[in-house]
CSV table of C-alpha atoms in Angstrom, one decimal:
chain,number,residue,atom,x,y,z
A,1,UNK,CA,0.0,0.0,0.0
A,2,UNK,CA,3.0,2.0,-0.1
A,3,UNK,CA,2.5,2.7,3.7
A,4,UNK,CA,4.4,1.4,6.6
A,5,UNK,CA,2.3,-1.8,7.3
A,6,UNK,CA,1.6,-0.5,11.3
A,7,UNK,CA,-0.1,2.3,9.6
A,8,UNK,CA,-2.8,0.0,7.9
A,9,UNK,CA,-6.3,0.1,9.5
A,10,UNK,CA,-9.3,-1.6,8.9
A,11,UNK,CA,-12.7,-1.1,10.7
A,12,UNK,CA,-16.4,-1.7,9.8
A,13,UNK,CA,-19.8,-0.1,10.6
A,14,UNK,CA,-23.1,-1.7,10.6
A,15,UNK,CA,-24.6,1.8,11.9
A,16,UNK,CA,-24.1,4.2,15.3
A,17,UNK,CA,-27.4,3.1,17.4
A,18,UNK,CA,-30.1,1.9,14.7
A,19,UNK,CA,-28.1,-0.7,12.6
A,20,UNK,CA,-27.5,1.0,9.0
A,21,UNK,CA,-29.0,-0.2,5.3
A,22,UNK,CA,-25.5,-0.2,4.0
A,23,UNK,CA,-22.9,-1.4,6.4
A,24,UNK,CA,-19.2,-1.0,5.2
A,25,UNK,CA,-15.5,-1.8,6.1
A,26,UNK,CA,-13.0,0.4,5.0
A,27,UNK,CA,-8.9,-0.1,4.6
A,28,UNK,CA,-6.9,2.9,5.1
A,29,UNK,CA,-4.1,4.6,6.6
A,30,UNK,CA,-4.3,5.4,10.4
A,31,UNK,CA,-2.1,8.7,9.4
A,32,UNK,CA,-3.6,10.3,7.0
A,33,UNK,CA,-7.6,9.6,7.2
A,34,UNK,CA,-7.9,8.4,11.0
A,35,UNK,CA,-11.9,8.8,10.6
A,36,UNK,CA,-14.4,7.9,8.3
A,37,UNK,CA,-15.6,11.3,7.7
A,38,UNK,CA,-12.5,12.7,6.1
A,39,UNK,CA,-9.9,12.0,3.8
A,40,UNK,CA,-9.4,8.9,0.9
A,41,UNK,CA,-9.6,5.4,1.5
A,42,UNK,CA,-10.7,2.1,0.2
A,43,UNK,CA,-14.2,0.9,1.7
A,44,UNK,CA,-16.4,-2.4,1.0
A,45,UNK,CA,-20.0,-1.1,0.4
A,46,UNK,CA,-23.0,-3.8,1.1
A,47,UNK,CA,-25.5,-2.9,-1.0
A,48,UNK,CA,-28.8,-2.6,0.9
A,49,UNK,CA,-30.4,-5.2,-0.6
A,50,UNK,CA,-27.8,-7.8,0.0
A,51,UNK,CA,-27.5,-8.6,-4.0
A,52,UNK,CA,-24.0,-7.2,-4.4
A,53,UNK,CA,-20.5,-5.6,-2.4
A,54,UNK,CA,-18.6,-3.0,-4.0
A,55,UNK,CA,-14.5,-2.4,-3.5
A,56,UNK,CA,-14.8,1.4,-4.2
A,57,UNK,CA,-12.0,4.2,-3.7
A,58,UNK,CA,-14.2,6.8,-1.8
A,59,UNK,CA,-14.0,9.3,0.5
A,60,UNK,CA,-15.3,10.8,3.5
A,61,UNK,CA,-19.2,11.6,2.5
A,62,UNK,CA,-20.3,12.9,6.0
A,63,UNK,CA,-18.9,15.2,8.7
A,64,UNK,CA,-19.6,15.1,11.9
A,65,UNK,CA,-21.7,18.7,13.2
A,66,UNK,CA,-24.2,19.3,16.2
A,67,UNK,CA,-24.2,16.3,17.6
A,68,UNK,CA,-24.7,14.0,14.5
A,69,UNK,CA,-23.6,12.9,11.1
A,70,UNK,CA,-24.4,15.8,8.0
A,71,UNK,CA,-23.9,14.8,4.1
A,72,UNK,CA,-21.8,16.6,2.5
A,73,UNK,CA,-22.5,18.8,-0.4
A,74,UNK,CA,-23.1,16.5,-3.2
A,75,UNK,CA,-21.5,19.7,-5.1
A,76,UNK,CA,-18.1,18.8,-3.2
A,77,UNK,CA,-18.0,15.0,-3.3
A,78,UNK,CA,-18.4,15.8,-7.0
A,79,UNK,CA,-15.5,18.2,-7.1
A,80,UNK,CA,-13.2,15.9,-5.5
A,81,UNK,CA,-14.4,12.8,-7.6
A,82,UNK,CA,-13.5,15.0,-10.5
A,83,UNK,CA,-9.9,16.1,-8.9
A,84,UNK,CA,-9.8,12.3,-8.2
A,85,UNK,CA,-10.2,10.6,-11.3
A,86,UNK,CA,-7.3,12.4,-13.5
A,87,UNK,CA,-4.6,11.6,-11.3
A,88,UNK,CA,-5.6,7.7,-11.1
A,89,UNK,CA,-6.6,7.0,-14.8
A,90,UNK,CA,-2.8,5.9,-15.7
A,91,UNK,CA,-2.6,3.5,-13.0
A,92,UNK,CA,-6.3,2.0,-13.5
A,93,UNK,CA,-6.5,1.7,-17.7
A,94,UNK,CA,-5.3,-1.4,-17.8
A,95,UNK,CA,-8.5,-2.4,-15.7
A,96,UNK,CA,-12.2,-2.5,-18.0
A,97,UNK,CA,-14.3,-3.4,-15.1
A,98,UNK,CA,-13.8,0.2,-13.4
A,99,UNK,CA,-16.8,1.9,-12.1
A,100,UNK,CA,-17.4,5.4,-12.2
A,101,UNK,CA,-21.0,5.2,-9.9
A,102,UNK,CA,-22.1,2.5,-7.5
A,103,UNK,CA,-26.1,1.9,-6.8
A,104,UNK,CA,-26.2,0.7,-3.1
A,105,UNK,CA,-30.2,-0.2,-3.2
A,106,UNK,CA,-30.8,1.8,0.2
A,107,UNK,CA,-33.5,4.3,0.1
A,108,UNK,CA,-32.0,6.2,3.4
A,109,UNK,CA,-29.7,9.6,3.1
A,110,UNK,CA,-27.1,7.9,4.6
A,111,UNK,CA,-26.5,5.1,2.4
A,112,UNK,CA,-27.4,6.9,-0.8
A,113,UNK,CA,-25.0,9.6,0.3
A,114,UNK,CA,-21.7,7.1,-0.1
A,115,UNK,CA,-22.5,7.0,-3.8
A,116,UNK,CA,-21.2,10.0,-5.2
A,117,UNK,CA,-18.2,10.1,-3.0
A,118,UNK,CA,-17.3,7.0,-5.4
A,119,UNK,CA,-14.3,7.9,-7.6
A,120,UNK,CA,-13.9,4.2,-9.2
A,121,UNK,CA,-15.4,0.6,-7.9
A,122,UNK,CA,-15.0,-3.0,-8.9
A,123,UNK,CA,-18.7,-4.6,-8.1
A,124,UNK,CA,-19.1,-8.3,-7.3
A,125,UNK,CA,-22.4,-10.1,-7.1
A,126,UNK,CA,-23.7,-12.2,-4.4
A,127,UNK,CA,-23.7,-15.3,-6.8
A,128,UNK,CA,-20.1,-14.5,-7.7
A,129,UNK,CA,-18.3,-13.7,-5.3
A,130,UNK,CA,-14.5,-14.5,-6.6
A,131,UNK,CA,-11.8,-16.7,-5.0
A,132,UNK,CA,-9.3,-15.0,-2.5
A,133,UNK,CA,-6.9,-14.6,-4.6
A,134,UNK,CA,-8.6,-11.9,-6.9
A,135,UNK,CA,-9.8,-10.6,-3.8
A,136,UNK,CA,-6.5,-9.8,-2.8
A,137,UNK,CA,-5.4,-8.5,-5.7
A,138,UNK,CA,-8.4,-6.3,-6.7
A,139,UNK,CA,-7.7,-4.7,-2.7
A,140,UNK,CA,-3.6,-4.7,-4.1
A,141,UNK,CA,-5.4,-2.6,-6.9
A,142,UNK,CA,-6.9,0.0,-5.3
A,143,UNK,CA,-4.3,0.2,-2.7
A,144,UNK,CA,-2.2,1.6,-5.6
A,145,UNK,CA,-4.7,3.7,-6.6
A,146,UNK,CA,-5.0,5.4,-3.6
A,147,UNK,CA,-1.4,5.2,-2.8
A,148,UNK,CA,0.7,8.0,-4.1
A,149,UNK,CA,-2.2,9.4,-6.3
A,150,UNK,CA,-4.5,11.3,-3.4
A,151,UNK,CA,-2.4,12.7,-1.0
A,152,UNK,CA,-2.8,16.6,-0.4
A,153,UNK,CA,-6.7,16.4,-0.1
C-alpha cells in the first residue's frame, strides 16, 4: 500500500445506534484519514439489498456537526471525484471493469450519500463472489490507486 504496514487500518460499521442499510468496512491509513468522515480510502459497500459488495476508492461523505452525522455537499464529493479521477486513470486503464457510480439499493440519506463520493469501484455479485486470490489482488489494486495518487486532499 505504499505505507508502513503499522499504519494500515481496517474497521467496519453496521450503523451508530439503529443498525444501518449499508454497512461498510474500509482499509486505510491510520495517518492520513484516522476517521471515516474525512480524507481517501478504500471501503467495502454492502449494497442494501444484499445482492452485491462493492470495493470502491471513496471518500469521507459525512462530517460530523451538532451532535450528528451531515452529508456533504453532493457539489463537493463531485469536485473531489473530479480532482480524483485524472490523477488515477494511468494507474487503472489497464482495468475495463472500473466503475465510475455504484447503486447501493438503500432508500436512506445515509447510504445513498456514499454514492457519489465514489471515484472508481469494482462490483461483485452475491452469486459471484470471486476466490481470495482476486480478492486480494483487486484490494492490491486500489491500494495503488490510492497510494501516491491522493495525498494533499
Amino acid at each position: 500500500m505504499e505505507i508502513p504496514l503499522d499504519d494500515v487500518g481496517v474497521e467496519g460499521s453496521d450503523g451508530a445506534g439503529q443498525k444501518a442499510v449499508v454497512a461498510w468496512t474500509r482499509v486505510h491509513s491510520k495517518s492520513r484519514t484516522p476517521s471515516a468522515t474525512n480524507g481517501w480510502y478504500i471501503v467495502y459497500l454492502f449494497s442494501g439489498d444484499g445482492e452485491r459488495v462493492y470495493l470502491p476508492l471513496n471518500q469521507g461523505t459525512t462530517e460530523w456537526s451538532g451532535g450528528e452525522f451531515k452529508a456533504r455537499e453532493p457539489a463537493d464529493l463531485k469536485r473531489r471525484v473530479d480532482w480524483a479521477r485524472p490523477r488515477i486513470d494511468q494507474a487503472a486503464d489497464k482495468r475495463t471493469d472500473l466503475l465510475t457510480s455504484i447503486h447501493l439499493s438503500s432508500g436512506t440519506k445515509l447510504g445513498k450519500g456514499y454514492e457519489p463520493g465514489n471515484v472508481v469501484a469494482i462490483e461483485y455479485q452475491r452469486d459471484a463472489i470471486p476466490n481470495s486470490d482476486v480478492l486480494r489482488e483487486d484490494l492490491l489494486l486500489m491500494a495503488r490507486l490510492l497510494g501516491p495518487n491522493l495525498r494533499g486532499r
